[in-house]
CSV table of C-alpha atoms and ligand atoms in Angstrom, one decimal:
chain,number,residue,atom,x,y,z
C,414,UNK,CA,0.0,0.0,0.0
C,415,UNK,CA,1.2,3.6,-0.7
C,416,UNK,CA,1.9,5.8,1.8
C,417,UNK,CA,0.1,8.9,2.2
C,418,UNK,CA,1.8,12.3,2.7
C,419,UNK,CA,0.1,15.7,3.3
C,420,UNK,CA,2.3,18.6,2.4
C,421,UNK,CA,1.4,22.0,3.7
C,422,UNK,CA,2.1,25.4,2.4
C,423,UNK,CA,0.2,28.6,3.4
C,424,UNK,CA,2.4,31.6,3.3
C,425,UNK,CA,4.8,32.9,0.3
C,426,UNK,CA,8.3,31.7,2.5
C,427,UNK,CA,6.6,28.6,2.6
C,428,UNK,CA,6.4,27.9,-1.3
C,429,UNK,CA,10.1,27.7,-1.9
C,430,UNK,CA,10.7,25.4,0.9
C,431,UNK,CA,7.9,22.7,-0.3
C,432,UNK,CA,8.8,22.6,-3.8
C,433,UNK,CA,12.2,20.5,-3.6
C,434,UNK,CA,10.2,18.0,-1.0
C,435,UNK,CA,7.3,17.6,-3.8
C,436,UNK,CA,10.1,17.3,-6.7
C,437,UNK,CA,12.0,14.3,-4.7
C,438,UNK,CA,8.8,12.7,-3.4
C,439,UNK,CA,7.6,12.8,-7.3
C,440,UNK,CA,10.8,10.2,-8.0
C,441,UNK,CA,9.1,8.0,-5.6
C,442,UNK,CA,5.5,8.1,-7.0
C,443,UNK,CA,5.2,4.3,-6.4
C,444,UNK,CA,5.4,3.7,-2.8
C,445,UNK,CA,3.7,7.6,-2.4
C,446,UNK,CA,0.6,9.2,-2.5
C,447,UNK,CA,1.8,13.1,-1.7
C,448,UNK,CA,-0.8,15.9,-1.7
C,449,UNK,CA,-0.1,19.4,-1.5
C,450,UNK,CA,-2.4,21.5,0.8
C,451,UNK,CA,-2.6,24.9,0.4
C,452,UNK,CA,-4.0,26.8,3.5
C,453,UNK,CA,-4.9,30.6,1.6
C,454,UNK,CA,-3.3,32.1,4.7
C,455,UNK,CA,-1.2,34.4,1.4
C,456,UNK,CA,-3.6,34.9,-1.9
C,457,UNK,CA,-2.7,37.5,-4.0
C,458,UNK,CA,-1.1,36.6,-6.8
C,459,UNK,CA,2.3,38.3,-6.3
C,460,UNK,CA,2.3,36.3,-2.8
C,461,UNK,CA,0.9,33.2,-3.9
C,462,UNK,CA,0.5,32.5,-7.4
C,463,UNK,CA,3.6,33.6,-9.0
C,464,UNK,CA,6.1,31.1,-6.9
C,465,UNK,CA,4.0,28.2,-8.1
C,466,UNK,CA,4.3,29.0,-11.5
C,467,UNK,CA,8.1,30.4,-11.4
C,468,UNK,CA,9.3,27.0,-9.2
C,469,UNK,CA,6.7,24.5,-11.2
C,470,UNK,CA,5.1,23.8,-8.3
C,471,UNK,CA,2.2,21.5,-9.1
C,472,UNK,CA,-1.7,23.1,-8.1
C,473,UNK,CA,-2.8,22.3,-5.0
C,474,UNK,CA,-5.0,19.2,-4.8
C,475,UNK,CA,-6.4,20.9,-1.7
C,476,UNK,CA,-7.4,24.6,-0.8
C,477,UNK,CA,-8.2,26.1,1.8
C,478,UNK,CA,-8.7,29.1,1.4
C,479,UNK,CA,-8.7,31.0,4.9
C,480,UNK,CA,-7.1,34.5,4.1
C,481,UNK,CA,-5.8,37.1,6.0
C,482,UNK,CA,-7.4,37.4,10.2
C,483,UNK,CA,-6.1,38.3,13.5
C,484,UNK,CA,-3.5,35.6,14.4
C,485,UNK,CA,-6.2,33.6,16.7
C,486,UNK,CA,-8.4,34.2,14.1
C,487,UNK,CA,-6.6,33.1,11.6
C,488,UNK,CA,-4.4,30.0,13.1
C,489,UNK,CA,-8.3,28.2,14.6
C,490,UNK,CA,-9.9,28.8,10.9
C,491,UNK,CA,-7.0,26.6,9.3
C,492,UNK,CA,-7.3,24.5,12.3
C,493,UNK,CA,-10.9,23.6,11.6
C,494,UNK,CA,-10.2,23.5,8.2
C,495,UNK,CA,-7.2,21.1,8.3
C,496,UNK,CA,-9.1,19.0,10.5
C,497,UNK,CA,-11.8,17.8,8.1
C,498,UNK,CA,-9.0,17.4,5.5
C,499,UNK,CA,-7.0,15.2,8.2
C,500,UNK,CA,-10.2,13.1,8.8
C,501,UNK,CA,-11.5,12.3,5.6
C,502,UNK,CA,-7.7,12.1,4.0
C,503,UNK,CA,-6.2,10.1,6.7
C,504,UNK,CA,-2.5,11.0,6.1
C,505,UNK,CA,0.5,8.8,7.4
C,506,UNK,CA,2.2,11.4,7.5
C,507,UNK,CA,1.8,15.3,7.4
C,508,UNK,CA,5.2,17.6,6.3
C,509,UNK,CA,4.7,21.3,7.7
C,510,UNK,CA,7.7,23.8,6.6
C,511,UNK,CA,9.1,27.0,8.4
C,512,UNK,CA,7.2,29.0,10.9
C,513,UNK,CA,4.3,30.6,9.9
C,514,UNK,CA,0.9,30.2,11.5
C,515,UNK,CA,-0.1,27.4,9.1
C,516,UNK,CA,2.7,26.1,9.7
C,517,UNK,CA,1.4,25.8,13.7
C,518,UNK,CA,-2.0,25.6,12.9
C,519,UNK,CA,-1.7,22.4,10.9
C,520,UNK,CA,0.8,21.0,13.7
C,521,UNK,CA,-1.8,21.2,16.1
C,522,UNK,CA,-4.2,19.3,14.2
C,523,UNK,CA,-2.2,16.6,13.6
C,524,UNK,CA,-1.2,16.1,17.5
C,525,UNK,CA,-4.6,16.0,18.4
C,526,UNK,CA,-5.7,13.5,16.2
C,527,UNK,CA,-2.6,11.4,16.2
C,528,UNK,CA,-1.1,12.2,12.8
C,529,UNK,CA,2.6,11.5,12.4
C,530,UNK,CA,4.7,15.2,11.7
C,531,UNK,CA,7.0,16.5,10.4
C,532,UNK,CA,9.0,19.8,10.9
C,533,UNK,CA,11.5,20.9,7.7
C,534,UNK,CA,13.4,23.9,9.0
C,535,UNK,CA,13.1,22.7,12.7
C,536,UNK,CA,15.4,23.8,16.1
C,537,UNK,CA,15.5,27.5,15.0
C,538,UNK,CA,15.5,30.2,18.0
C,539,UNK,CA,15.6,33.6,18.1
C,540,UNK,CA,14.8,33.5,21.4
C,541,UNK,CA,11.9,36.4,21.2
C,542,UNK,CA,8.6,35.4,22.1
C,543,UNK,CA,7.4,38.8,20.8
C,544,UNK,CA,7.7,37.5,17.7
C,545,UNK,CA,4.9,35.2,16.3
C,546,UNK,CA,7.3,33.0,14.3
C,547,UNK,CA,8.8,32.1,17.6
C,548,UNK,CA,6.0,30.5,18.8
C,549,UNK,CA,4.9,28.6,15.9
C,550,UNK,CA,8.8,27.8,15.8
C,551,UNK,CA,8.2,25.9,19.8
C,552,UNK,CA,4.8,24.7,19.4
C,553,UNK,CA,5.4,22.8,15.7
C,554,UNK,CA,8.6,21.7,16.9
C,555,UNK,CA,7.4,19.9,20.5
C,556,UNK,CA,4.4,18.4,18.9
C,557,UNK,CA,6.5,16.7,16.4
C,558,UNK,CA,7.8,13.4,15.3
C,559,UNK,CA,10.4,14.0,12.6
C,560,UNK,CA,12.5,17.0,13.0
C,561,UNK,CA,14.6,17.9,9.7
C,562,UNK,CA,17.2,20.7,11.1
C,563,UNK,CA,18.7,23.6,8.9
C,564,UNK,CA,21.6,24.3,10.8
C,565,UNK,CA,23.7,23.4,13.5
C,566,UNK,CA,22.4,26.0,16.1
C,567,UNK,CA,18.8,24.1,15.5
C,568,UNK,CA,20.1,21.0,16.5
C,569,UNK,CA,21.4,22.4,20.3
C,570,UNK,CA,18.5,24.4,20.3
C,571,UNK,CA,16.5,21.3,20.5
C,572,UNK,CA,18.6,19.1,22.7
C,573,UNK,CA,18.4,22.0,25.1
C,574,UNK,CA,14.4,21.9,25.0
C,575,UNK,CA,14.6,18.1,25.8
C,576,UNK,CA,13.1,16.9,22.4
C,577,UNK,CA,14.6,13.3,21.9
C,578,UNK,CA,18.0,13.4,19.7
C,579,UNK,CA,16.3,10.3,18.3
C,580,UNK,CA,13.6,12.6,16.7
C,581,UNK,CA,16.5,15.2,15.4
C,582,UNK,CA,18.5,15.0,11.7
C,583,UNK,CA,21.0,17.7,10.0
C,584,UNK,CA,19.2,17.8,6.8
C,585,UNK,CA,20.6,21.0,5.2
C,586,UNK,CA,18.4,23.9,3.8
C,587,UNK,CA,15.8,22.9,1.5
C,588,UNK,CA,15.4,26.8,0.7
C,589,UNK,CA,18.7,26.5,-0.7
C,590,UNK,CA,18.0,23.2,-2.8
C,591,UNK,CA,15.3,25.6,-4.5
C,592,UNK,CA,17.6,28.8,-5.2
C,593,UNK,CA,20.3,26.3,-6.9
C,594,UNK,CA,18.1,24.2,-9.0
C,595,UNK,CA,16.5,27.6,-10.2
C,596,UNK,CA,19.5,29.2,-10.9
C,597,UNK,CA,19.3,29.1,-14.8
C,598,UNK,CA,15.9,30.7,-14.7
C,599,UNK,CA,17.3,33.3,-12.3
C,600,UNK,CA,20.1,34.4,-14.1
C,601,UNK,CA,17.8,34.5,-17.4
C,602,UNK,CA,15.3,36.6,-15.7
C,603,UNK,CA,14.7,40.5,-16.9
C,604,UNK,CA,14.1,42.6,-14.2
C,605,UNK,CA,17.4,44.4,-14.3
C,606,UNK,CA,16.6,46.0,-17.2
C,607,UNK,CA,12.5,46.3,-16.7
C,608,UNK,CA,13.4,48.5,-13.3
C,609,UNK,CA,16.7,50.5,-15.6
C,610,UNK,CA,19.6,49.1,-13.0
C,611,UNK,CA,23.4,48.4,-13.7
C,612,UNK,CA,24.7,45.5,-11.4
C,613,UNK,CA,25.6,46.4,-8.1
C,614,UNK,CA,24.7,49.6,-8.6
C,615,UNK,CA,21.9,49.6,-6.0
C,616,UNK,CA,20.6,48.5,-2.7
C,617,UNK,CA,17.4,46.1,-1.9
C,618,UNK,CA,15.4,46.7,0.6
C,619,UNK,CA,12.8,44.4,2.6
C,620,UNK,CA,10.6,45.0,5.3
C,621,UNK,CA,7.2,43.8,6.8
C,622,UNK,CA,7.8,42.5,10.3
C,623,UNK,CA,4.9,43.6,12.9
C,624,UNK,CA,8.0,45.5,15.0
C,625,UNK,CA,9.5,47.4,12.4
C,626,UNK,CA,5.9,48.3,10.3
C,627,UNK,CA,3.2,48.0,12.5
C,628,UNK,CA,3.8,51.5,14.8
C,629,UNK,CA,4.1,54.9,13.7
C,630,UNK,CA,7.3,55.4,15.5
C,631,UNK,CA,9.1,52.7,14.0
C,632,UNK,CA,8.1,53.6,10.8
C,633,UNK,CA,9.4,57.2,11.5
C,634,UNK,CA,12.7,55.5,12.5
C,635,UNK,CA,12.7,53.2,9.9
C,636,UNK,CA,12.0,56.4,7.0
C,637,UNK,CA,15.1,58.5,9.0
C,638,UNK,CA,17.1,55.6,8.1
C,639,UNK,CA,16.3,55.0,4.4
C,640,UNK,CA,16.7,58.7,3.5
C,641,UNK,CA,20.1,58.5,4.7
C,642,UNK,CA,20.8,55.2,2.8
C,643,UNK,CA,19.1,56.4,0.0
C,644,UNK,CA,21.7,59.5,-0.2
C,645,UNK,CA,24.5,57.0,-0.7
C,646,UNK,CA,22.8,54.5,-3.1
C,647,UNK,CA,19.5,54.0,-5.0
C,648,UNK,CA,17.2,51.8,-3.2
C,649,UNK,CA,14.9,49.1,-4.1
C,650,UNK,CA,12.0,48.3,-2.1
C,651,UNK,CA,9.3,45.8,-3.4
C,652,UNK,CA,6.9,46.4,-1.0
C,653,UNK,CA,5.3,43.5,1.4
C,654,UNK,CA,0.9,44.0,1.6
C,655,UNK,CA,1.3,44.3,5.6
C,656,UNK,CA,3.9,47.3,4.9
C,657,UNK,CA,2.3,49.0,2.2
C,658,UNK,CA,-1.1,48.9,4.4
C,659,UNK,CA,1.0,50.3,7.6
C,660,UNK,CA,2.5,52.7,5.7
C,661,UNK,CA,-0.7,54.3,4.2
C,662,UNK,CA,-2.7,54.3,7.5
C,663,UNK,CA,-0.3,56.2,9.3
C,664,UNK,CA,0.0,58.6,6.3
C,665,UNK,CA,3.2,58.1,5.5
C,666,UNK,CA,3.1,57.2,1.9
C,667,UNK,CA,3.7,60.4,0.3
C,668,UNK,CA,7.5,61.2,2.8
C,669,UNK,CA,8.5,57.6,1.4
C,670,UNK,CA,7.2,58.7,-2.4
C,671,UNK,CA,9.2,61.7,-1.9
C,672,UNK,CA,12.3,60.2,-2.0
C,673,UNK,CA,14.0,60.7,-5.1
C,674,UNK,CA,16.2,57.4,-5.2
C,675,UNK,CA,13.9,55.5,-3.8
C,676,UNK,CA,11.9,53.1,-5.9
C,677,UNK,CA,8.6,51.7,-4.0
C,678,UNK,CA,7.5,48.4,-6.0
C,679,UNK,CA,4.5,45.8,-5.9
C,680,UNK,CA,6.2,42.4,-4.3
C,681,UNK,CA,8.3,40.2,-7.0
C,682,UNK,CA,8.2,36.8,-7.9
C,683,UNK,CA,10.6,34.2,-7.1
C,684,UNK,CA,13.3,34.5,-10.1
C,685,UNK,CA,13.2,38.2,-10.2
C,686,UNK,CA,13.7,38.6,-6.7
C,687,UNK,CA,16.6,36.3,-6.5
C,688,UNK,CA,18.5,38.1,-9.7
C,689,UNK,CA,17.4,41.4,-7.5
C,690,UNK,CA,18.9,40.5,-4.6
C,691,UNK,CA,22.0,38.4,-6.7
C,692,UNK,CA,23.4,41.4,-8.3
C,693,UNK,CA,22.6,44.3,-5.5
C,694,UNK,CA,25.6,45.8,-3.7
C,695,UNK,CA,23.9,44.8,-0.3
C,696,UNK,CA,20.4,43.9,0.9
C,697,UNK,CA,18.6,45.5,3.8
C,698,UNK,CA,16.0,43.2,5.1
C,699,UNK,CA,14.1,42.0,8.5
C,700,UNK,CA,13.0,38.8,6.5
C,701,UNK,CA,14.3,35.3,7.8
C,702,UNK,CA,15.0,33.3,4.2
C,703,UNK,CA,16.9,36.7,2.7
C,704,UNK,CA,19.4,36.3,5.3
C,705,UNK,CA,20.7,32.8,4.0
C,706,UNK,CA,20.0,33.5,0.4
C,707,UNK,CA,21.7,36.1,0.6
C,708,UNK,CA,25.0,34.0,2.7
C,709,UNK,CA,24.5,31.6,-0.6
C,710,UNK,CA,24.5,34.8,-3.0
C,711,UNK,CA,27.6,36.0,-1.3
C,712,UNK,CA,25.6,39.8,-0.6
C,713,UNK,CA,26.2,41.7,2.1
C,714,UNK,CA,22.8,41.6,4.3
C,715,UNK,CA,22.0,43.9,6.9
C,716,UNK,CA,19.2,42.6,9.1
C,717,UNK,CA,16.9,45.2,10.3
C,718,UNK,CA,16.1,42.9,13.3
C,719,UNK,CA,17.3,42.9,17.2
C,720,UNK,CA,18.3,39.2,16.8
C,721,UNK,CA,18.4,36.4,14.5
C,722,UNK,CA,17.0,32.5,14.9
C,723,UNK,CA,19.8,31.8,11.8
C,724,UNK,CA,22.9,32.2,13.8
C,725,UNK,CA,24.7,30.7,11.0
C,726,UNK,CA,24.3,33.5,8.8
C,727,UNK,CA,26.3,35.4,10.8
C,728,UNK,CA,29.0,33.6,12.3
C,729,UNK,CA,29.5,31.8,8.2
C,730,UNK,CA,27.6,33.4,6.3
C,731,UNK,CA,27.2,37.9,5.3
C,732,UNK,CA,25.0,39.2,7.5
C,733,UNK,CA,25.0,41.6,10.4
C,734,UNK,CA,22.6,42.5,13.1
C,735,UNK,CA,22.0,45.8,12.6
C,736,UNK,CA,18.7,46.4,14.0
C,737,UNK,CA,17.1,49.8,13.6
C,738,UNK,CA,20.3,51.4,14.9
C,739,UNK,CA,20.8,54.6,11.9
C,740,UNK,CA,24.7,54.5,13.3
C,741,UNK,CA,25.2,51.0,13.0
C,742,UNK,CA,23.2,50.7,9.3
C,743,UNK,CA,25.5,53.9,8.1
C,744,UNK,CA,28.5,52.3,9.4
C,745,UNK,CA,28.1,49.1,7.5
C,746,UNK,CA,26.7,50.6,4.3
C,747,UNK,CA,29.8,53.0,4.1
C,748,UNK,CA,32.1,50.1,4.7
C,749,UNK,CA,30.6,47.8,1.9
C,750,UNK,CA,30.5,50.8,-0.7
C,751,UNK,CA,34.3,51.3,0.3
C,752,UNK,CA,34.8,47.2,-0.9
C,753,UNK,CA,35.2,46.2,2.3
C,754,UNK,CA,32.4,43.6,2.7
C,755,UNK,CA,32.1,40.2,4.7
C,756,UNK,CA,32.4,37.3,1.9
C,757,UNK,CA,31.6,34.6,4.1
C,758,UNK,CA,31.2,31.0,3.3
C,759,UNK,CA,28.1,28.7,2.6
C,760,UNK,CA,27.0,26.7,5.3
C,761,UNK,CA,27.3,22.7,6.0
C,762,UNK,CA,24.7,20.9,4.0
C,763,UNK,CA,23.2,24.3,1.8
C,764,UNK,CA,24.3,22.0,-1.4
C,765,UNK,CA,21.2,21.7,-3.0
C,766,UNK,CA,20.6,18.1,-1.8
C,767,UNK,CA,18.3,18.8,1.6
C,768,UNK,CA,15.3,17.7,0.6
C,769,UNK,CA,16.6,13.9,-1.0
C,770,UNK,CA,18.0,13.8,3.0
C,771,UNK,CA,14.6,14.4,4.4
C,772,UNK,CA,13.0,11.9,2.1
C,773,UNK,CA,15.6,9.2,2.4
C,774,UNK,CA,14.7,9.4,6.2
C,775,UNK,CA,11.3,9.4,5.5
C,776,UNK,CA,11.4,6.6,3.2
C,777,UNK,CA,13.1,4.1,5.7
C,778,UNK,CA,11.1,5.1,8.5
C,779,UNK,CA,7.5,4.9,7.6
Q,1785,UD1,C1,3.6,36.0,7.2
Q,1785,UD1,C2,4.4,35.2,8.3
Q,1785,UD1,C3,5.8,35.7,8.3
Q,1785,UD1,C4,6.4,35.7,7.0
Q,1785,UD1,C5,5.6,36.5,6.0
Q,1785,UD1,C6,6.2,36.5,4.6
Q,1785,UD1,C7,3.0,34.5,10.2
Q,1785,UD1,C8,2.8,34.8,11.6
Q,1785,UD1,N1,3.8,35.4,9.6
Q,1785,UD1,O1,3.6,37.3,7.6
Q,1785,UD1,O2,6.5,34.8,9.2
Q,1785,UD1,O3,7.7,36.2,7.0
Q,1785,UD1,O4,4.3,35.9,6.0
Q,1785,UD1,O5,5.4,37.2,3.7
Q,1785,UD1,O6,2.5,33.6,9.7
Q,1785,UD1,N2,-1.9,40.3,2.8
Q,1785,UD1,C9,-2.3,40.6,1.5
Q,1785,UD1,N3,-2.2,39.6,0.6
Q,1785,UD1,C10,-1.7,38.4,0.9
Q,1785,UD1,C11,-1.3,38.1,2.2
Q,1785,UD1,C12,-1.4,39.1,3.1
Q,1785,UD1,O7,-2.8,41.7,1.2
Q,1785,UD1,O8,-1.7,37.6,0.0
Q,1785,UD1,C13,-2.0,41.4,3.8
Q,1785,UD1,C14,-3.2,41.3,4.6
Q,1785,UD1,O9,-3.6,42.6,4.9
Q,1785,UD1,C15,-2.7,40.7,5.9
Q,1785,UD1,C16,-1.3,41.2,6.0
Q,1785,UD1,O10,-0.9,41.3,4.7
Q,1785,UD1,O11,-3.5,41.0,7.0
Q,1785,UD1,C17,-0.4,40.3,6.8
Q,1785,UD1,O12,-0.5,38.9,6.3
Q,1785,UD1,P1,-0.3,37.6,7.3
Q,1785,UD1,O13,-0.3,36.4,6.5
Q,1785,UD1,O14,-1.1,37.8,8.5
Q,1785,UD1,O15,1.2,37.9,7.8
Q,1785,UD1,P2,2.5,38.3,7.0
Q,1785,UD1,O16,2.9,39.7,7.6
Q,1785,UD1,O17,2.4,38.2,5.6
């Protein structure tokens, strides 16, 4: 009998990390039955649609279709949802990716009813339960059975929260499996010349963290900063939903216009970010995945963030904590338009090969 495997993605980090896992389970079409659900929790088509078609990303078989609610609203209505796709599916196993609140959400279901899981990016800590990714990060990661490890830091993290070193493997990034099997399709794409830039000749920015977008003060802090990065170097900002939404409701839209080398635009897919970010003289984020692609890309990334869960990306890889601190962001961004610029080197495991680990393991266990 085949074995049945639920796949879930919900959220635009999560697409990139379950298409290597559906590619390698595809090899193995005989002993499984795999089904991606897709919970809605991200719909538009710039968040959504887009990375299935730019990483071939089969269509769901299931949809949810929950949208965007408060985050109690939102993690229950998957919960219910996922529920009557547990019981009339009956999985063997479910895979949930990353941190997001499907990625919780769907955890929970399967505890409760007894559903084998599985964690891909598991034992990552920033160690700030302000942040809602931290807790999806604990819960999905206590309540399950397989736990497939990015980095080293996870796997400490883990033994340190008692979870069974028995239920632990170093799989490697499967994020990075996706950037390097994409790479042709990345270098081809266009968007250099569609937005009029010369390589390394500007800066990307990325932002839509509750912390740095959500208050008016921050924002403020946040607009100081880019005007004084923007004097330096033109700046590219595709521009997150949550961010453009904060921006506009505390009327702040037309100071961020203003700026002359600044150029505001709707989110990108998943090539034309990558080439973005691949030939940009640095990358000014608070995203988690930019912080390793960019370690793989060999960019400079400044984190816009008081802490990071992906240690590795510093201590290896090229980025800096640099917070909202305008002294510490200046500092860096004079350094690294000076040449001098942390080169770093690719973590353990990042080789493109993560997700044939995860399903090897799979395969022998269930
Ligand atoms: C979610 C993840 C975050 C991840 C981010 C990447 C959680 C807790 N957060 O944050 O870890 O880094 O995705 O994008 O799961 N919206 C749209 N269209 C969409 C999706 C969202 O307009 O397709 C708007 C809605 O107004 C929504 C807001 O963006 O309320 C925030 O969306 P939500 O999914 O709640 O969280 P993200 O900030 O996207």
């Amino acid at each position: 009998m085949k074995k049945k495997i639920l796949i879930i993605a919900g959220a635009r980090p999560n697409f990139m990390k379950v298409a290597p896992l559906i590619k390698e389970f595809k090899k193995l079409r005989r002993s499984f039955n795999v089904k991606l659900v897709h919970t809605g929790q991200h719909y538009d088509f710039e968040m959504s649609e887009i990375f299935f078609e730019n990483l071939n990303i089969p269509e769901p078989d299931i949809y949810l279709g929950i949208g965007s609610h408060t985050h109690a609203a939102q993690t229950a209505k998957i919960m219910i949802a996922f529920e009557k796709t547990v019981s009339k599916e009956k999985p063997d196993l479910v895979i949930v990716v990353g941190d997001v609140n499907s990625t919780a959400a769907c955890a929970l279901v399967c505890a409760k009813l007894h559903i084998k899981l599985a964690h891909v990016e598991a034992g990552l800590r920033s160690f700030d339960r302000q942040m809602p990714e931290e807790i999806n990060r604990v819960v999905t990661d206590h309540l399950s059975d397989y736990l497939f490890v990015s980095e080293k830091s996870g796997l400490k993290n883990l033994k340190r929260e008692g979870v069974s070193e028995k239920k632990t493997y170093f799989a490697g990034n499967v994020m990075i499996d996706t950037l390097l099997s994409n790479m042709k399709a990345i270098v081809r794409s266009g968007v250099l010349n569609r937005l009029g830039l010369e390589r390394k000749g500007y800066s990307v920015l990325t932002l839509h963290r509750p912390k740095n977008v959500d208050l008016k003060k921050t924002l403020n802090e946040i607009y100081d900063i880019i005007r004084s990065v923007s004097r330096k170097i033109n700046i590219i900002y595709p521009i997150h939903p949550r961010a453009k939404m904060m921006i506009k409701k505390h009327g702040l839209l037309k100071k961020f216009k203003a700026l002359k080398t600044l150029t505001m635009i709707d989110p990108l897919g998943y090539n034309d970010f990558i080439k973005l970010t691949k030939e940009s003289r640095f990358v000014l984020t608070d995203s988690g995945g930019i912080q390793e692609e960019t370690t793989v890309l060999k960019v400079p990334c400044l984190t816009m963030r008081e802490n990071t869960e992906r240690p590795v990306t510093v201590g290896k890889g090229t980025n800096i904590i640099v917070n909202r601190s305008g002294k510490k962001i200046l500092s860096s961004v004079n350094k690294i338009l000076k040449g001098h610029r942390k080169r770093g080197i690719v973590p353990e495991k990042w080789d493109g090969r993560s997700a044939k680990r995860i399903v090897d393991v799979i395969k022998k266990d269930l």
